[in-house]
Short mmCIF file of C-alpha atoms and ligand atoms in Angstrom, two decimals:
data_model
loop_
_atom_site.label_atom_id
_atom_site.label_comp_id
_atom_site.label_asym_id
_atom_site.label_seq_id
_atom_site.Cartn_x
_atom_site.Cartn_y
_atom_site.Cartn_z
CA UNK A 138 111.18 112.34 9.44
CA UNK A 139 108.94 112.60 6.35
CA UNK A 140 109.54 116.25 5.37
CA UNK A 141 113.13 117.23 6.28
CA UNK A 142 113.10 120.08 3.73
CA UNK A 143 110.04 121.84 5.18
CA UNK A 144 110.87 123.33 8.62
CA UNK A 145 107.87 124.58 10.57
CA UNK A 146 107.70 127.37 13.13
CA UNK A 147 105.08 126.83 15.88
CA UNK A 148 104.11 130.24 17.32
CA UNK A 149 102.13 129.19 20.41
CA UNK A 150 101.31 126.08 22.46
CA UNK A 151 99.03 123.86 20.34
CA UNK A 152 96.94 120.78 21.16
CA UNK A 153 98.95 117.53 21.44
CA UNK A 154 97.63 116.16 18.13
CA UNK A 155 99.12 119.15 16.30
CA UNK A 156 102.36 119.21 18.29
CA UNK A 157 102.90 115.50 17.63
CA UNK A 158 101.79 115.67 13.98
CA UNK A 159 104.25 118.47 13.24
CA UNK A 160 107.12 117.46 15.51
CA UNK A 161 107.23 113.84 14.29
CA UNK A 162 107.20 114.73 10.58
CA UNK A 163 108.90 118.13 10.20
CA UNK A 164 111.96 119.93 11.54
CA UNK A 165 110.41 122.48 13.91
CA UNK A 166 111.00 125.25 16.44
CA UNK A 167 108.72 126.78 19.05
CA UNK A 168 108.71 130.57 18.80
CA UNK A 169 106.95 130.99 22.16
CA UNK A 170 109.88 129.27 23.90
CA UNK A 171 112.54 131.63 22.49
CA UNK A 172 113.77 134.16 25.06
CA UNK A 173 115.06 136.46 22.30
CA UNK A 174 112.40 136.11 19.57
CA UNK A 175 113.75 138.92 17.38
CA UNK A 176 117.28 137.52 17.57
CA UNK A 177 116.03 133.99 16.84
CA UNK A 178 114.01 135.15 13.80
CA UNK A 179 116.91 137.26 12.48
CA UNK A 180 119.27 134.29 12.70
CA UNK A 181 116.97 131.36 11.79
CA UNK A 182 113.88 132.91 10.09
CA UNK A 183 114.96 132.11 6.54
CA UNK A 184 114.81 128.35 7.08
CA UNK A 185 111.08 128.12 7.89
CA UNK A 186 108.58 127.21 5.15
CA UNK A 187 105.56 126.71 7.41
CA UNK A 188 103.98 128.50 10.38
CA UNK A 189 101.48 126.78 12.65
CA UNK A 190 99.46 129.18 14.77
CA UNK A 191 96.17 129.91 16.52
CA UNK A 192 94.21 132.51 18.47
CA UNK A 193 96.96 133.15 21.04
CA UNK A 194 99.55 134.65 18.69
CA UNK A 195 99.02 137.30 15.98
CA UNK A 196 100.69 136.59 12.62
CA UNK A 197 101.36 139.96 11.01
CA UNK A 198 103.45 141.41 8.22
CA UNK A 199 106.43 141.97 10.55
CA UNK A 200 106.49 138.22 11.28
CA UNK A 201 106.18 137.39 7.56
CA UNK A 202 109.04 139.79 6.76
CA UNK A 203 111.31 137.84 9.11
CA UNK A 204 110.39 134.53 7.37
CA UNK A 205 111.40 135.20 3.72
CA UNK A 206 110.88 131.60 2.54
CA UNK A 207 107.50 131.10 4.22
CA UNK A 208 104.90 129.28 2.08
CA UNK A 209 102.00 128.59 4.46
CA UNK A 210 100.40 129.87 7.67
CA UNK A 211 98.24 127.02 8.96
CA UNK A 212 95.87 128.47 11.56
CA UNK A 213 93.79 126.54 14.11
CA UNK A 214 90.12 127.62 14.09
CA UNK A 215 87.80 128.81 11.33
CA UNK A 216 88.17 132.41 12.53
CA UNK A 217 91.58 133.82 11.57
CA UNK A 218 91.14 137.42 12.63
CA UNK A 219 94.64 137.44 14.19
CA UNK A 220 96.29 136.46 10.88
CA UNK A 221 96.90 139.32 8.44
CA UNK A 222 95.83 137.29 5.40
CA UNK A 223 96.03 140.24 2.99
CA UNK A 224 99.67 140.83 3.97
CA UNK A 225 100.32 137.10 3.55
CA UNK A 226 98.79 137.19 0.06
CA UNK A 227 100.98 140.14 -0.91
CA UNK A 228 104.05 138.05 0.00
CA UNK A 229 102.85 134.88 -1.80
CA UNK A 230 102.05 133.02 1.41
CA UNK A 231 98.89 130.91 1.64
CA UNK A 232 96.80 131.07 4.85
CA UNK A 233 94.65 128.09 5.82
CA UNK A 234 91.97 127.76 8.53
CA UNK A 235 89.74 124.92 9.77
CA UNK A 236 86.23 125.48 8.32
CA UNK A 237 83.33 122.99 8.05
CA UNK A 238 84.66 120.34 10.46
CA UNK A 239 83.41 122.45 13.41
CA UNK A 240 80.21 123.87 11.92
CA UNK A 241 77.72 121.46 13.50
CA UNK A 242 79.48 121.46 16.89
CA UNK A 243 79.38 125.26 17.14
CA UNK A 244 75.76 125.38 15.93
CA UNK A 245 74.79 122.83 18.61
CA UNK A 246 76.51 124.93 21.26
CA UNK A 247 74.82 128.11 20.01
CA UNK A 248 71.37 126.53 20.39
CA UNK A 249 72.31 125.13 23.81
CA UNK A 250 73.46 128.56 24.91
CA UNK A 251 70.28 130.18 23.59
CA UNK A 252 68.02 127.77 25.47
CA UNK A 253 70.21 128.00 28.59
CA UNK A 254 69.89 131.78 28.51
CA UNK A 255 66.16 132.04 27.83
CA UNK A 256 65.11 129.14 30.13
CA UNK A 257 67.85 130.00 32.68
CA UNK A 258 69.20 126.45 32.94
CA UNK A 259 72.45 127.26 34.84
CA UNK A 260 70.45 129.39 37.30
CA UNK A 261 67.94 126.54 37.79
CA UNK A 262 70.80 124.10 38.40
CA UNK A 263 72.27 126.44 41.03
CA UNK A 264 68.81 126.85 42.62
CA UNK A 265 68.50 123.08 43.09
CA UNK A 266 72.08 122.63 44.34
CA UNK A 267 71.62 125.37 46.94
CA UNK A 268 68.61 123.52 48.40
CA UNK A 269 66.22 126.30 47.38
CA UNK A 270 63.77 123.88 45.70
CA UNK A 271 62.89 122.63 49.18
CA UNK A 272 61.47 126.10 49.91
CA UNK A 273 59.85 127.10 46.61
CA UNK A 274 59.63 126.36 42.92
CA UNK A 275 62.10 127.97 40.49
CA UNK A 276 60.56 131.17 39.00
CA UNK A 277 58.91 130.81 35.60
CA UNK A 278 61.09 131.96 32.69
CA UNK A 279 60.79 133.51 29.24
CA UNK A 280 60.32 131.13 26.27
CA UNK A 281 61.54 130.69 22.70
CA UNK A 282 58.00 129.70 21.62
CA UNK A 283 56.79 131.99 18.84
CA UNK A 284 59.97 134.07 18.80
CA UNK A 285 62.03 135.47 15.91
CA UNK A 286 65.80 135.08 15.69
CA UNK A 287 67.96 137.50 13.70
CA UNK A 288 71.26 135.97 12.60
CA UNK A 289 74.19 138.34 12.13
CA UNK A 290 76.41 136.37 9.71
CA UNK A 291 74.45 133.73 7.79
CA UNK A 292 77.53 131.74 6.75
CA UNK A 293 78.38 128.08 7.32
CA UNK A 294 77.68 128.15 11.08
CA UNK A 295 74.87 130.72 10.79
CA UNK A 296 73.01 128.43 8.36
CA UNK A 297 73.53 125.40 10.61
CA UNK A 298 72.09 127.41 13.52
CA UNK A 299 69.15 128.49 11.33
CA UNK A 300 68.33 124.86 10.45
CA UNK A 301 68.32 123.89 14.11
CA UNK A 302 66.36 126.99 15.17
CA UNK A 303 63.68 126.27 12.56
CA UNK A 304 63.23 122.80 14.07
CA UNK A 305 62.66 124.55 17.41
CA UNK A 306 59.89 126.63 15.80
CA UNK A 307 61.78 129.92 15.62
CA UNK A 308 61.25 132.34 12.73
CA UNK A 309 64.58 133.26 11.08
CA UNK A 310 65.78 136.52 9.52
CA UNK A 311 69.37 137.60 8.82
CA UNK A 312 71.80 140.43 8.23
CA UNK A 313 75.09 140.36 6.30
CA UNK A 314 76.97 142.55 3.86
CA UNK A 315 74.74 141.35 1.05
CA UNK A 316 71.55 139.41 0.42
CA UNK A 317 71.96 135.73 -0.48
CA UNK A 318 69.86 134.49 -3.39
CA UNK A 319 69.62 130.86 -2.27
CA UNK A 320 68.25 131.17 1.28
CA UNK A 321 64.58 131.25 2.29
CA UNK A 322 65.00 133.76 5.15
CA UNK A 323 64.11 137.49 4.97
CA UNK A 324 67.19 139.75 4.65
CA UNK A 325 67.73 143.03 6.52
CA UNK A 326 70.24 145.45 4.97
CA UNK A 327 70.30 147.35 8.29
CA UNK A 328 71.40 145.59 11.49
CA UNK A 329 69.48 148.10 13.64
CA UNK A 330 66.29 147.46 11.67
CA UNK A 331 66.76 143.72 12.12
CA UNK A 332 67.39 144.13 15.86
CA UNK A 333 64.12 146.09 16.15
CA UNK A 334 62.23 143.25 14.46
CA UNK A 335 63.59 140.28 16.45
CA UNK A 336 63.50 138.80 19.96
CA UNK A 337 66.89 137.10 19.72
CA UNK A 338 70.08 138.38 18.05
CA UNK A 339 72.47 135.53 17.21
CA UNK A 340 75.98 136.86 16.45
CA UNK A 341 78.09 134.54 14.28
CA UNK A 342 79.99 136.76 11.79
CA UNK A 343 83.83 136.89 11.66
CA UNK A 344 85.92 139.14 13.92
CA UNK A 345 88.36 141.75 12.63
CA UNK A 346 88.26 145.45 11.77
CA UNK A 347 85.14 145.34 9.56
CA UNK A 348 82.91 143.95 12.31
CA UNK A 349 84.48 145.67 15.35
CA UNK A 350 81.68 146.72 17.75
CA UNK A 351 79.10 146.27 14.97
CA UNK A 352 76.65 145.39 17.79
CA UNK A 353 76.70 148.88 19.30
CA UNK A 354 74.37 150.80 21.63
CA UNK A 355 71.86 151.49 18.85
CA UNK A 356 71.61 147.78 18.00
CA UNK A 357 71.25 146.74 21.63
CA UNK A 358 68.65 149.47 22.27
CA UNK A 359 66.73 148.17 19.27
CA UNK A 360 66.86 144.65 20.76
CA UNK A 361 65.61 146.13 24.00
CA UNK A 362 64.66 145.03 27.53
CA UNK A 363 62.88 141.90 26.29
CA UNK A 364 65.61 141.00 23.81
CA UNK A 365 68.26 138.27 24.09
CA UNK A 366 71.77 138.63 22.68
CA UNK A 367 73.75 135.45 21.94
CA UNK A 368 77.40 135.87 20.90
CA UNK A 369 79.28 132.81 19.65
CA UNK A 370 81.44 134.77 17.17
CA UNK A 371 84.13 137.01 18.70
CA UNK A 372 83.92 139.41 21.64
CA UNK A 373 85.11 142.22 19.38
CA UNK A 374 81.78 142.29 17.50
CA UNK A 375 79.94 143.66 20.54
CA UNK A 376 80.55 146.94 22.39
CA UNK A 377 81.25 145.10 25.63
CA UNK A 378 81.21 148.03 28.12
CA UNK A 379 77.87 149.21 26.70
CA UNK A 380 76.49 145.65 26.78
CA UNK A 381 77.49 145.27 30.47
CA UNK A 382 75.88 148.63 31.29
CA UNK A 383 72.65 147.75 29.46
CA UNK A 384 72.40 144.24 30.95
CA UNK A 385 72.93 145.73 34.43
CA UNK A 386 70.23 148.38 33.99
CA UNK A 387 67.81 146.01 32.24
CA UNK A 388 67.88 148.04 29.00
CA UNK A 389 69.01 144.79 27.35
CA UNK A 390 67.07 141.74 28.52
CA UNK A 391 69.56 138.86 28.61
CA UNK A 392 72.78 137.60 27.05
CA UNK A 393 74.44 134.25 26.40
CA UNK A 394 78.14 134.78 25.75
CA UNK A 395 80.75 132.26 24.61
CA UNK A 396 83.28 134.94 23.60
CA UNK A 397 84.68 138.14 25.12
CA UNK A 398 86.78 141.06 23.98
CA UNK A 399 89.89 140.31 26.09
CA UNK A 400 89.76 136.53 26.67
CA UNK A 401 90.27 134.89 29.07
CA UNK A 402 89.50 138.08 31.00
CA UNK A 403 85.75 138.61 31.41
CA UNK A 404 84.24 141.83 32.86
CA UNK A 405 83.62 141.00 36.53
CA UNK A 406 80.38 143.00 36.52
CA UNK A 407 78.88 140.16 34.46
CA UNK A 408 79.51 137.60 37.23
CA UNK A 409 76.90 139.22 39.47
CA UNK A 410 74.15 139.33 36.85
CA UNK A 411 71.23 136.87 36.84
CA UNK A 412 70.33 137.58 33.21
CA UNK A 413 73.52 136.23 31.63
CA UNK A 414 75.00 132.82 30.86
CA UNK A 415 78.77 132.84 30.43
CA UNK A 416 80.90 130.19 28.69
CA UNK A 417 84.71 130.06 28.32
CA UNK A 418 84.85 130.00 24.47
CA UNK A 419 83.81 126.36 24.09
CA UNK A 420 81.91 126.52 20.78
CA UNK A 421 84.03 123.84 19.09
CA UNK A 422 85.46 122.33 22.26
CA UNK A 423 84.61 118.61 22.01
CA UNK A 424 87.41 116.05 21.69
CA UNK A 425 85.85 114.84 18.41
CA UNK A 426 85.73 118.24 16.73
CA UNK A 427 89.01 119.61 18.10
CA UNK A 428 90.77 116.47 16.76
CA UNK A 429 89.29 117.09 13.29
CA UNK A 430 90.41 120.73 13.45
CA UNK A 431 93.89 119.77 14.62
CA UNK A 432 94.32 117.15 11.89
CA UNK A 433 93.31 119.75 9.28
CA UNK A 434 96.03 122.10 10.57
CA UNK A 435 98.63 119.33 10.10
CA UNK A 436 97.21 118.13 6.76
CA UNK A 437 97.36 121.62 5.25
CA UNK A 438 101.09 121.82 6.03
CA UNK A 439 101.64 118.31 4.63
CA UNK A 440 99.83 119.30 1.41
CA UNK A 441 102.22 122.22 0.85
CA UNK A 442 105.26 120.11 1.80
CA UNK A 443 104.22 117.56 -0.85
CA UNK A 444 103.69 120.25 -3.50
CA UNK A 445 99.90 119.79 -3.47
CA UNK A 446 97.16 122.41 -3.12
CA UNK A 447 96.26 123.42 0.45
CA UNK A 448 93.01 121.82 1.62
CA UNK A 449 91.35 124.91 3.08
CA UNK A 450 92.87 128.21 1.90
CA UNK A 451 91.09 131.35 3.17
CA UNK A 452 89.42 133.64 0.58
CA UNK A 453 92.17 136.31 0.85
CA UNK A 454 94.79 133.78 -0.35
CA UNK A 455 92.96 131.83 -3.10
CA UNK A 456 94.89 128.88 -4.52
CA UNK A 457 96.83 128.92 -6.81
CA UNK A 458 98.26 132.17 -5.45
P1 NAP B 744 81.58 132.03 7.22
O1 NAP B 744 81.01 130.82 6.58
O2 NAP B 744 82.66 132.77 6.53
O3 NAP B 744 80.36 133.01 7.55
C1 NAP B 744 80.55 134.31 7.96
C2 NAP B 744 79.28 135.10 7.66
O4 NAP B 744 79.45 136.43 8.19
C3 NAP B 744 78.98 135.23 6.19
O5 NAP B 744 77.63 134.89 6.00
C4 NAP B 744 79.20 136.69 5.86
O6 NAP B 744 78.18 137.09 4.99
C5 NAP B 744 79.04 137.37 7.21
N1 NAP B 744 79.88 138.56 7.32
C6 NAP B 744 81.19 138.67 7.02
N2 NAP B 744 81.62 139.93 7.23
C7 NAP B 744 80.53 140.62 7.65
C8 NAP B 744 80.33 141.99 8.00
N3 NAP B 744 81.33 142.88 7.95
N4 NAP B 744 79.09 142.37 8.39
C9 NAP B 744 78.10 141.46 8.44
N5 NAP B 744 78.23 140.17 8.11
C10 NAP B 744 79.43 139.75 7.71
O7 NAP B 744 82.18 131.67 8.65
P2 NAP B 744 81.73 130.53 9.68
O8 NAP B 744 82.44 129.27 9.40
O9 NAP B 744 80.24 130.50 9.72
O10 NAP B 744 82.32 131.14 11.05
C11 NAP B 744 81.88 132.41 11.50
C12 NAP B 744 82.69 132.88 12.68
O11 NAP B 744 82.32 132.18 13.86
C13 NAP B 744 84.20 132.68 12.62
O12 NAP B 744 84.85 133.67 11.85
C14 NAP B 744 84.61 132.71 14.08
O13 NAP B 744 84.99 134.01 14.48
C15 NAP B 744 83.34 132.32 14.83
N6 NAP B 744 83.50 131.01 15.51
C16 NAP B 744 83.41 130.94 16.87
C17 NAP B 744 83.53 129.72 17.50
C18 NAP B 744 83.43 129.58 18.99
O14 NAP B 744 84.05 128.69 19.54
N7 NAP B 744 82.65 130.41 19.67
C19 NAP B 744 83.79 128.58 16.76
C20 NAP B 744 83.87 128.68 15.39
C21 NAP B 744 83.72 129.90 14.77
P3 NAP B 744 78.41 138.24 3.90
O15 NAP B 744 79.69 137.88 3.18
O16 NAP B 744 77.19 138.20 3.04
O17 NAP B 744 78.53 139.51 4.68
C1 8YV B 745 88.41 127.72 18.57
C2 8YV B 745 87.00 129.32 17.18
O1 8YV B 745 88.08 127.47 19.89
O2 8YV B 745 87.20 128.22 15.12
C3 8YV B 745 87.12 129.29 15.70
O3 8YV B 745 87.12 130.38 15.10
O4 8YV B 745 86.79 130.33 17.76
C4 8YV B 745 87.10 128.07 17.94
O5 8YV B 745 86.73 126.96 17.20
C5 8YV B 745 89.52 128.68 18.58
O6 8YV B 745 89.94 129.05 17.32
C6 8YV B 745 90.69 128.08 19.34
O7 8YV B 745 91.47 129.07 19.84
#
């Protein structure tokens, strides 16, 4: 064992690369396998210096309080909305995520989902498989030719989507908390104003309290019956019940959704709709990219165990703390 003095607590089942990378190099325990978690943490919490976690298990201040010698929370995924990073910072704990290594993969998926939604590729596939082509041609669809895409969250992934969308001939505009000086795209300070001006709304900002239901009825009404909503961010950014209602009535034209508010539960009303494409949160889900993400989770813990700087600290816990 390479790091006997750096015990790691694993809070949820992780991909094999992470399990093996941690379990072969560190003393470890699996919190999700403890029948009495509170009792386990009260008795053993003080020995852990690392936590490895992901989107299935919140890491909050109560957890940090039970781990008084914790130095790092290494989280799988670039989004870390389930980790209370401000609380971690207040306790001198660094939080790391897995940015950059998944940017291109998620941007590819976002464009694939957009084209699938507008050109109705899954519906066309079903049409052929059901033998309906023998009776008639598949109905003509909408197009992305000459359309404008508004990006909510022009960050790493948003910019990679913009580059791809430009190559497809789309005009790009964006909304965020502030205008960026080094991008060529028009900025909208108001999300509703941007939604009025675009054909496609691409949602790729972080989850969490500050973006909860930011895509509300007013935004979706502004996008309108000819508009397309693509969400590859988090389900929490969209008012899901309102979105379902508006897609059902036709007040919102179409949606391509990789993420949902209460995953893996998806509102059943969506299953019956012809104007939606639904994916089970697969933005980064290639073997190649998930392996890079998993290795980064392990490497961040190794960096701390060796007394080095973490590779990818989140902005709320800048290094050195
Ligand atoms: P990033 O580089 O941090 O970009 C986030 C962007 O969102 C920034 O441009 C930021 O701009 C904007 N933003 C932040 N808070 C905002 C707010 N309250 N209102 C409006 N805009 C806001 O992050 P990233 O690497 O591109 O990842 C973005 C998100 O994608 C992740 O947090 C994750 O939730 C999601 N994601 C999903 C998948 C998937 O599988 N579907 C995969 C990877 C990531 P300003 O600071 O100017 O506001
Ligand atoms: C992962 C993601 O699928 O990175 C993110 O924020 O949403 C995805 O890459 C997810 O974190 C795994 O649960």
